């Protein structure tokens, strides 16, 4: 399958419109068999999903190790993240933070110059690769850190950003950005540096489009692109009951029911609509659902090929279920051709 590609910001890097998020392969919430993880990622690459995103935090190194073993020797684009160093010795209760099958390391936050440089080098070692295309600052923001975010953001502004810029200027990276779940962190980051791309998870979806009001216009002005993670809002848009990695509140459940009814009226799988929606915006370079196994991969491939008529999107707007200014995706937005 040949996916369309879009350029990342002002860089020369182009990514396929459908990528692969690997938090599940790191064992998010449940362990994943190593053979199944390897086969899932290998099949994704065979399908043309050559952009793979990982992070040291995912399984405390497990995701990066699994990803590197599959990417080595194959054409790919890869992003990983900085902001946490992995130190030897298991965390007290890794399952409590979502990683029941974590490797025997524990993460320590470090957004400073030395921490980011060390994290970059450590990731190369775990991946077994000599090149990383995109480096994201992971989970900076009040959603993760609360009041401690002031201290962490000062570390990023005072030295961490300089490390990223040096890596980019030296050619060791093609793009730099943030990998976060909140728009405010991106807005704050615009004040301290020249970024290429923000990986924004769960905030520009079929359920949520608030970035259209402030973040997207500012980023379009600055030439900053977006990779959209969490297109299913952590499960609620594929038939689950979780939203933002927790139990979905009643208000969200009711909104999903209304969206689902319109999907049924138009004979459209709701996950297909959720997957395709973000690509209506030209600032969105790639959509990267997190995939756990070959069954989820197969479903994703089918959903990205499901035709969705313009009338469906208009129906969502008429019912007040879609931002009035949200751009409508083109037909079959993931594919390079309609064939």
mmCIF file of C-alpha atoms in Angstrom:
data_model
loop_
_atom_site.group_PDB
_atom_site.id
_atom_site.type_symbol
_atom_site.label_atom_id
_atom_site.label_comp_id
_atom_site.label_asym_id
_atom_site.label_seq_id
_atom_site.Cartn_x
_atom_site.Cartn_y
_atom_site.Cartn_z
ATOM 1 C CA UNK A 1 0.000 0.000 0.000
ATOM 2 C CA UNK A 2 1.268 3.457 -0.843
ATOM 3 C CA UNK A 3 0.443 6.148 1.679
ATOM 4 C CA UNK A 4 0.408 9.835 0.918
ATOM 5 C CA UNK A 5 3.223 11.791 2.546
ATOM 6 C CA UNK A 6 3.311 15.263 4.033
ATOM 7 C CA UNK A 7 6.259 17.472 4.889
ATOM 8 C CA UNK A 8 7.206 18.258 8.481
ATOM 9 C CA UNK A 9 7.172 22.024 8.967
ATOM 10 C CA UNK A 10 9.976 23.804 7.154
ATOM 11 C CA UNK A 11 12.205 20.720 7.065
ATOM 12 C CA UNK A 12 12.933 18.348 4.186
ATOM 13 C CA UNK A 13 11.521 15.414 6.175
ATOM 14 C CA UNK A 14 8.365 13.806 4.803
ATOM 15 C CA UNK A 15 6.274 11.318 6.757
ATOM 16 C CA UNK A 16 3.547 8.931 5.622
ATOM 17 C CA UNK A 17 0.112 10.114 6.670
ATOM 18 C CA UNK A 18 -0.406 6.897 8.653
ATOM 19 C CA UNK A 19 2.225 6.047 11.239
ATOM 20 C CA UNK A 20 2.597 3.597 14.108
ATOM 21 C CA UNK A 21 2.497 4.515 17.797
ATOM 22 C CA UNK A 22 4.319 1.974 19.948
ATOM 23 C CA UNK A 23 3.224 2.646 23.522
ATOM 24 C CA UNK A 24 1.093 -0.555 23.368
ATOM 25 C CA UNK A 25 4.083 -2.563 22.116
ATOM 26 C CA UNK A 26 5.900 -1.382 25.231
ATOM 27 C CA UNK A 27 3.176 -3.054 27.285
ATOM 28 C CA UNK A 28 0.874 -0.146 28.107
ATOM 29 C CA UNK A 29 -1.601 -1.490 30.706
ATOM 30 C CA UNK A 30 -1.032 -5.101 29.556
ATOM 31 C CA UNK A 31 2.004 -7.125 28.519
ATOM 32 C CA UNK A 32 2.421 -7.870 24.811
ATOM 33 C CA UNK A 33 4.052 -11.079 23.628
ATOM 34 C CA UNK A 34 7.398 -10.321 22.015
ATOM 35 C CA UNK A 35 6.757 -12.420 18.917
ATOM 36 C CA UNK A 36 3.363 -10.805 18.362
ATOM 37 C CA UNK A 37 4.894 -7.346 18.799
ATOM 38 C CA UNK A 38 7.605 -8.131 16.252
ATOM 39 C CA UNK A 39 5.164 -9.545 13.701
ATOM 40 C CA UNK A 40 2.763 -6.623 14.113
ATOM 41 C CA UNK A 41 5.442 -4.025 13.503
ATOM 42 C CA UNK A 42 6.965 -6.002 10.618
ATOM 43 C CA UNK A 43 3.577 -6.243 8.898
ATOM 44 C CA UNK A 44 2.969 -2.533 9.441
ATOM 45 C CA UNK A 45 6.258 -1.756 7.711
ATOM 46 C CA UNK A 46 5.297 -4.087 4.876
ATOM 47 C CA UNK A 47 2.058 -2.118 4.500
ATOM 48 C CA UNK A 48 4.020 1.128 4.122
ATOM 49 C CA UNK A 49 3.632 2.481 7.660
ATOM 50 C CA UNK A 50 7.275 3.472 7.732
ATOM 51 C CA UNK A 51 6.966 6.175 10.403
ATOM 52 C CA UNK A 52 7.277 4.711 13.890
ATOM 53 C CA UNK A 53 7.100 6.654 17.157
ATOM 54 C CA UNK A 54 8.505 5.359 20.428
ATOM 55 C CA UNK A 55 9.827 6.676 23.762
ATOM 56 C CA UNK A 56 12.087 5.570 26.618
ATOM 57 C CA UNK A 57 9.053 5.748 28.937
ATOM 58 C CA UNK A 58 7.162 3.063 27.012
ATOM 59 C CA UNK A 59 7.847 -0.061 29.027
ATOM 60 C CA UNK A 60 10.923 1.644 30.518
ATOM 61 C CA UNK A 61 12.969 0.811 27.431
ATOM 62 C CA UNK A 62 11.029 -2.190 26.150
ATOM 63 C CA UNK A 63 9.371 -0.344 23.262
ATOM 64 C CA UNK A 64 12.625 1.147 21.968
ATOM 65 C CA UNK A 65 14.324 -2.249 22.042
ATOM 66 C CA UNK A 66 11.479 -3.912 20.147
ATOM 67 C CA UNK A 67 11.224 -1.086 17.628
ATOM 68 C CA UNK A 68 14.935 -0.969 16.859
ATOM 69 C CA UNK A 69 15.078 -4.707 16.208
ATOM 70 C CA UNK A 70 12.427 -4.377 13.491
ATOM 71 C CA UNK A 71 13.571 -1.121 11.904
ATOM 72 C CA UNK A 72 17.228 -1.992 11.603
ATOM 73 C CA UNK A 73 18.107 -2.472 7.941
ATOM 74 C CA UNK A 74 14.691 -1.305 6.675
ATOM 75 C CA UNK A 75 13.582 2.007 5.235
ATOM 76 C CA UNK A 76 11.932 3.982 8.018
ATOM 77 C CA UNK A 77 11.401 7.273 9.797
ATOM 78 C CA UNK A 78 11.596 7.197 13.566
ATOM 79 C CA UNK A 79 10.839 9.521 16.436
ATOM 80 C CA UNK A 80 11.591 9.062 20.096
ATOM 81 C CA UNK A 81 11.494 11.315 23.109
ATOM 82 C CA UNK A 82 13.525 13.015 25.821
ATOM 83 C CA UNK A 83 12.718 14.327 29.279
ATOM 84 C CA UNK A 84 13.083 11.088 31.223
ATOM 85 C CA UNK A 85 16.316 9.228 31.877
ATOM 86 C CA UNK A 86 16.110 5.508 32.597
ATOM 87 C CA UNK A 87 18.245 4.512 35.569
ATOM 88 C CA UNK A 88 19.067 0.911 36.584
ATOM 89 C CA UNK A 89 16.794 -0.681 39.155
ATOM 90 C CA UNK A 90 13.078 -1.385 38.839
ATOM 91 C CA UNK A 91 10.473 1.217 39.746
ATOM 92 C CA UNK A 92 8.585 0.508 43.002
ATOM 93 C CA UNK A 93 5.337 -0.286 41.166
ATOM 94 C CA UNK A 94 5.592 0.069 37.366
ATOM 95 C CA UNK A 95 2.072 -1.317 36.907
ATOM 96 C CA UNK A 96 0.716 1.663 38.823
ATOM 97 C CA UNK A 97 1.957 3.976 36.062
ATOM 98 C CA UNK A 98 0.750 1.722 33.269
ATOM 99 C CA UNK A 99 3.652 -0.670 32.640
ATOM 100 C CA UNK A 100 3.064 -4.079 34.265
ATOM 101 C CA UNK A 101 5.767 -5.699 32.097
ATOM 102 C CA UNK A 102 8.407 -2.976 32.316
ATOM 103 C CA UNK A 103 12.131 -3.587 32.027
ATOM 104 C CA UNK A 104 14.126 -3.230 35.298
ATOM 105 C CA UNK A 105 14.694 0.520 35.101
ATOM 106 C CA UNK A 106 13.034 3.558 36.608
ATOM 107 C CA UNK A 107 12.487 6.929 34.946
ATOM 108 C CA UNK A 108 13.831 10.196 36.327
ATOM 109 C CA UNK A 109 12.750 13.523 34.829
ATOM 110 C CA UNK A 110 15.499 15.651 33.314
ATOM 111 C CA UNK A 111 14.743 18.396 30.792
ATOM 112 C CA UNK A 112 18.127 20.092 31.064
ATOM 113 C CA UNK A 113 20.965 20.218 28.542
ATOM 114 C CA UNK A 114 22.931 17.247 29.873
ATOM 115 C CA UNK A 115 19.808 15.173 30.471
ATOM 116 C CA UNK A 116 18.562 15.595 26.923
ATOM 117 C CA UNK A 117 21.965 14.845 25.421
ATOM 118 C CA UNK A 118 22.287 11.700 27.530
ATOM 119 C CA UNK A 119 18.729 10.605 26.747
ATOM 120 C CA UNK A 120 19.387 10.961 23.026
ATOM 121 C CA UNK A 121 22.539 8.831 23.211
ATOM 122 C CA UNK A 122 20.838 6.233 25.419
ATOM 123 C CA UNK A 123 17.978 5.921 22.925
ATOM 124 C CA UNK A 124 20.403 5.282 20.075
ATOM 125 C CA UNK A 125 21.919 2.468 22.128
ATOM 126 C CA UNK A 126 18.554 0.879 23.001
ATOM 127 C CA UNK A 127 17.341 1.195 19.415
ATOM 128 C CA UNK A 128 20.583 -0.057 17.919
ATOM 129 C CA UNK A 129 20.320 2.693 15.317
ATOM 130 C CA UNK A 130 22.662 5.526 14.367
ATOM 131 C CA UNK A 131 19.993 8.033 13.352
ATOM 132 C CA UNK A 132 16.803 9.455 14.851
ATOM 133 C CA UNK A 133 14.649 11.641 12.623
ATOM 134 C CA UNK A 134 12.490 13.480 15.164
ATOM 135 C CA UNK A 135 13.106 14.088 18.858
ATOM 136 C CA UNK A 136 10.164 15.146 21.025
ATOM 137 C CA UNK A 137 10.273 16.607 24.526
ATOM 138 C CA UNK A 138 8.005 14.182 26.359
ATOM 139 C CA UNK A 139 5.205 15.123 28.756
ATOM 140 C CA UNK A 140 6.348 18.611 29.634
ATOM 141 C CA UNK A 141 3.330 20.466 31.019
ATOM 142 C CA UNK A 142 1.056 20.776 34.025
ATOM 143 C CA UNK A 143 -0.983 17.690 33.105
ATOM 144 C CA UNK A 144 2.035 15.559 34.006
ATOM 145 C CA UNK A 145 3.939 17.710 36.480
ATOM 146 C CA UNK A 146 1.441 19.970 38.226
ATOM 147 C CA UNK A 147 3.224 22.791 40.028
ATOM 148 C CA UNK A 148 6.602 21.143 39.340
ATOM 149 C CA UNK A 149 6.154 22.081 35.695
ATOM 150 C CA UNK A 150 7.546 25.561 36.382
ATOM 151 C CA UNK A 151 10.867 24.010 37.384
ATOM 152 C CA UNK A 152 10.925 21.550 34.490
ATOM 153 C CA UNK A 153 10.007 24.187 31.931
ATOM 154 C CA UNK A 154 12.809 26.424 33.183
ATOM 155 C CA UNK A 155 15.214 23.526 32.683
ATOM 156 C CA UNK A 156 13.990 23.135 29.113
ATOM 157 C CA UNK A 157 14.208 26.852 28.426
ATOM 158 C CA UNK A 158 17.549 27.249 30.178
ATOM 159 C CA UNK A 159 19.423 24.379 28.534
ATOM 160 C CA UNK A 160 17.289 21.574 27.134
ATOM 161 C CA UNK A 161 16.195 23.501 24.081
ATOM 162 C CA UNK A 162 19.823 24.415 23.332
ATOM 163 C CA UNK A 163 20.677 20.693 23.295
ATOM 164 C CA UNK A 164 17.876 19.992 20.834
ATOM 165 C CA UNK A 165 18.945 22.858 18.613
ATOM 166 C CA UNK A 166 22.557 21.681 18.606
ATOM 167 C CA UNK A 167 21.499 18.166 17.613
ATOM 168 C CA UNK A 168 19.346 19.542 14.808
ATOM 169 C CA UNK A 169 21.999 21.952 13.544
ATOM 170 C CA UNK A 170 24.620 19.183 13.516
ATOM 171 C CA UNK A 171 22.387 17.009 11.323
ATOM 172 C CA UNK A 172 21.896 14.323 13.960
ATOM 173 C CA UNK A 173 18.181 15.157 13.950
ATOM 174 C CA UNK A 174 15.893 16.325 11.169
ATOM 175 C CA UNK A 175 13.202 17.824 13.391
ATOM 176 C CA UNK A 176 12.489 18.725 17.011
ATOM 177 C CA UNK A 177 9.251 19.186 18.896
ATOM 178 C CA UNK A 178 7.099 18.272 21.861
ATOM 179 C CA UNK A 179 5.209 15.037 22.538
ATOM 180 C CA UNK A 180 2.365 16.002 24.877
ATOM 181 C CA UNK A 181 -1.322 15.604 25.695
ATOM 182 C CA UNK A 182 -2.131 19.277 26.263
ATOM 183 C CA UNK A 183 -2.274 22.324 24.045
ATOM 184 C CA UNK A 184 -0.993 24.794 26.641
ATOM 185 C CA UNK A 185 2.411 23.120 26.735
ATOM 186 C CA UNK A 186 2.734 23.705 22.990
ATOM 187 C CA UNK A 187 1.628 27.318 23.308
ATOM 188 C CA UNK A 188 4.218 27.885 26.038
ATOM 189 C CA UNK A 189 6.943 26.207 23.974
ATOM 190 C CA UNK A 190 6.336 28.560 21.055
ATOM 191 C CA UNK A 191 7.725 31.341 23.266
ATOM 192 C CA UNK A 192 11.112 29.719 23.836
ATOM 193 C CA UNK A 193 12.189 28.192 20.534
ATOM 194 C CA UNK A 194 11.862 27.422 16.849
ATOM 195 C CA UNK A 195 10.077 24.063 16.670
ATOM 196 C CA UNK A 196 9.308 21.854 13.686
ATOM 197 C CA UNK A 197 6.493 19.596 14.865
ATOM 198 C CA UNK A 198 4.301 18.879 17.871
ATOM 199 C CA UNK A 199 3.051 15.378 18.585
ATOM 200 C CA UNK A 200 -0.292 16.196 20.173
ATOM 201 C CA UNK A 201 -2.169 13.206 21.598
ATOM 202 C CA UNK A 202 -5.920 13.196 22.107
ATOM 203 C CA UNK A 203 -6.557 16.893 21.600
ATOM 204 C CA UNK A 204 -7.445 17.089 17.907
ATOM 205 C CA UNK A 205 -9.895 14.272 17.430
ATOM 206 C CA UNK A 206 -13.452 13.525 16.424
ATOM 207 C CA UNK A 207 -14.391 14.525 19.985
ATOM 208 C CA UNK A 208 -12.087 17.490 20.611
ATOM 209 C CA UNK A 209 -11.069 20.329 18.306
ATOM 210 C CA UNK A 210 -10.127 23.190 20.643
ATOM 211 C CA UNK A 211 -6.643 23.626 19.040
ATOM 212 C CA UNK A 212 -8.444 25.256 16.117
ATOM 213 C CA UNK A 213 -9.127 28.290 18.329
ATOM 214 C CA UNK A 214 -5.557 29.187 19.254
ATOM 215 C CA UNK A 215 -2.772 26.631 18.822
ATOM 216 C CA UNK A 216 -3.245 25.667 15.181
ATOM 217 C CA UNK A 217 -3.395 29.253 13.835
ATOM 218 C CA UNK A 218 -0.222 30.203 15.720
ATOM 219 C CA UNK A 219 1.601 27.103 14.512
ATOM 220 C CA UNK A 220 0.554 27.637 10.901
ATOM 221 C CA UNK A 221 2.058 31.140 11.171
ATOM 222 C CA UNK A 222 5.311 29.676 12.511
ATOM 223 C CA UNK A 223 5.480 26.750 10.082
ATOM 224 C CA UNK A 224 5.045 24.130 12.811
ATOM 225 C CA UNK A 225 3.400 20.830 11.837
ATOM 226 C CA UNK A 226 1.450 18.328 13.910
ATOM 227 C CA UNK A 227 1.532 14.600 14.347
ATOM 228 C CA UNK A 228 -1.761 13.486 15.883
ATOM 229 C CA UNK A 229 -1.525 10.732 18.452
ATOM 230 C CA UNK A 230 -4.421 9.150 20.309
ATOM 231 C CA UNK A 231 -6.947 9.591 17.469
ATOM 232 C CA UNK A 232 -9.359 7.309 19.367
ATOM 233 C CA UNK A 233 -9.101 9.357 22.596
ATOM 234 C CA UNK A 234 -7.495 6.332 24.327
ATOM 235 C CA UNK A 235 -10.266 3.909 23.348
ATOM 236 C CA UNK A 236 -13.646 5.608 23.553
ATOM 237 C CA UNK A 237 -13.852 5.989 19.752
ATOM 238 C CA UNK A 238 -13.227 2.304 19.076
ATOM 239 C CA UNK A 239 -15.943 0.980 21.324
ATOM 240 C CA UNK A 240 -14.102 1.201 24.636
ATOM 241 C CA UNK A 241 -15.044 3.107 27.768
ATOM 242 C CA UNK A 242 -11.760 4.911 28.444
ATOM 243 C CA UNK A 243 -11.008 8.553 27.686
ATOM 244 C CA UNK A 244 -7.747 10.312 28.545
ATOM 245 C CA UNK A 245 -6.470 6.965 29.914
ATOM 246 C CA UNK A 246 -9.246 6.760 32.508
ATOM 247 C CA UNK A 247 -12.956 6.069 32.822
ATOM 248 C CA UNK A 248 -14.937 8.237 30.410
ATOM 249 C CA UNK A 249 -17.269 10.743 32.106
ATOM 250 C CA UNK A 250 -20.974 10.680 31.290
ATOM 251 C CA UNK A 251 -20.745 13.843 29.175
ATOM 252 C CA UNK A 252 -18.159 12.222 26.910
ATOM 253 C CA UNK A 253 -20.155 8.996 26.695
ATOM 254 C CA UNK A 254 -23.242 10.927 25.600
ATOM 255 C CA UNK A 255 -21.295 12.811 22.943
ATOM 256 C CA UNK A 256 -19.877 9.547 21.620
ATOM 257 C CA UNK A 257 -23.393 8.098 21.440
ATOM 258 C CA UNK A 258 -24.510 11.037 19.292
ATOM 259 C CA UNK A 259 -21.497 10.723 16.994
ATOM 260 C CA UNK A 260 -22.051 6.971 16.755
ATOM 261 C CA UNK A 261 -25.671 7.477 15.707
ATOM 262 C CA UNK A 262 -24.609 9.692 12.794
ATOM 263 C CA UNK A 263 -21.955 7.142 11.825
ATOM 264 C CA UNK A 264 -24.623 4.455 11.722
ATOM 265 C CA UNK A 265 -26.910 6.669 9.635
ATOM 266 C CA UNK A 266 -24.130 6.964 7.023
ATOM 267 C CA UNK A 267 -22.892 3.359 7.349
ATOM 268 C CA UNK A 268 -19.464 4.500 8.489
ATOM 269 C CA UNK A 269 -17.425 2.755 11.198
ATOM 270 C CA UNK A 270 -16.795 5.337 13.903
ATOM 271 C CA UNK A 271 -13.093 4.373 14.175
ATOM 272 C CA UNK A 272 -12.701 5.098 10.438
ATOM 273 C CA UNK A 273 -14.083 8.588 10.952
ATOM 274 C CA UNK A 274 -11.868 9.105 13.991
ATOM 275 C CA UNK A 275 -8.788 7.980 12.093
ATOM 276 C CA UNK A 276 -9.416 10.123 9.016
ATOM 277 C CA UNK A 277 -10.704 13.300 10.670
ATOM 278 C CA UNK A 278 -7.357 14.897 11.687
ATOM 279 C CA UNK A 279 -6.027 14.852 8.117
ATOM 280 C CA UNK A 280 -8.549 17.473 7.116
ATOM 281 C CA UNK A 281 -6.154 20.050 8.516
ATOM 282 C CA UNK A 282 -3.134 20.747 6.324
ATOM 283 C CA UNK A 283 -0.937 21.316 9.390
ATOM 284 C CA UNK A 284 -1.384 17.660 10.341
ATOM 285 C CA UNK A 285 1.434 15.621 8.838
ATOM 286 C CA UNK A 286 0.647 12.167 10.180
ATOM 287 C CA UNK A 287 -1.806 10.261 12.380
ATOM 288 C CA UNK A 288 -0.283 7.573 14.599
ATOM 289 C CA UNK A 289 -2.693 5.236 16.371
ATOM 290 C CA UNK A 290 -1.170 3.018 19.037
ATOM 291 C CA UNK A 291 -1.390 -0.604 17.904
ATOM 292 C CA UNK A 292 -1.024 -3.695 20.067
ATOM 293 C CA UNK A 293 -1.376 -6.653 17.693
ATOM 294 C CA UNK A 294 -1.983 -7.739 14.105
ATOM 295 C CA UNK A 295 -5.745 -7.675 14.558
ATOM 296 C CA UNK A 296 -5.643 -3.982 15.484
ATOM 297 C CA UNK A 297 -3.315 -3.350 12.566
ATOM 298 C CA UNK A 298 -5.701 -5.059 10.142
ATOM 299 C CA UNK A 299 -8.632 -3.017 11.456
ATOM 300 C CA UNK A 300 -6.608 0.183 11.071
ATOM 301 C CA UNK A 301 -5.720 -0.583 7.460
ATOM 302 C CA UNK A 302 -9.377 -1.231 6.672
ATOM 303 C CA UNK A 303 -10.525 1.960 8.391
ATOM 304 C CA UNK A 304 -8.006 4.132 6.567
ATOM 305 C CA UNK A 305 -9.370 2.786 3.250
ATOM 306 C CA UNK A 306 -13.054 3.269 4.095
ATOM 307 C CA UNK A 307 -14.591 6.030 1.942
ATOM 308 C CA UNK A 308 -16.336 8.780 3.892
ATOM 309 C CA UNK A 309 -18.595 11.221 2.013
ATOM 310 C CA UNK A 310 -18.517 14.941 2.656
ATOM 311 C CA UNK A 311 -22.157 14.765 3.763
ATOM 312 C CA UNK A 312 -21.146 12.834 6.879
ATOM 313 C CA UNK A 313 -18.860 15.597 8.097
ATOM 314 C CA UNK A 314 -21.500 18.205 7.323
ATOM 315 C CA UNK A 315 -24.012 16.226 9.394
ATOM 316 C CA UNK A 316 -21.657 16.362 12.387
ATOM 317 C CA UNK A 317 -21.366 20.130 12.014
ATOM 318 C CA UNK A 318 -25.126 20.580 11.723
ATOM 319 C CA UNK A 319 -25.592 18.650 14.977
ATOM 320 C CA UNK A 320 -22.932 20.724 16.742
ATOM 321 C CA UNK A 321 -20.647 17.716 17.090
ATOM 322 C CA UNK A 322 -17.774 19.165 15.074
ATOM 323 C CA UNK A 323 -16.124 22.584 15.268
ATOM 324 C CA UNK A 324 -17.654 24.861 12.658
ATOM 325 C CA UNK A 325 -14.171 25.779 11.392
ATOM 326 C CA UNK A 326 -12.823 22.221 11.307
ATOM 327 C CA UNK A 327 -11.530 21.426 7.800
ATOM 328 C CA UNK A 328 -13.216 18.433 6.198
ATOM 329 C CA UNK A 329 -10.834 15.629 5.178
ATOM 330 C CA UNK A 330 -10.420 14.861 1.499
ATOM 331 C CA UNK A 331 -11.679 11.534 0.220
ATOM 332 C CA UNK A 332 -9.379 8.682 1.314
ATOM 333 C CA UNK A 333 -6.857 11.072 2.884
ATOM 334 C CA UNK A 334 -4.303 8.424 3.785
ATOM 335 C CA UNK A 335 -3.778 7.024 0.311
ATOM 336 C CA UNK A 336 -1.457 8.383 -2.330
ATOM 337 C CA UNK A 337 -4.016 7.428 -4.996
ATOM 338 C CA UNK A 338 -7.678 6.452 -4.880
ATOM 339 C CA UNK A 339 -6.899 2.984 -6.196
#
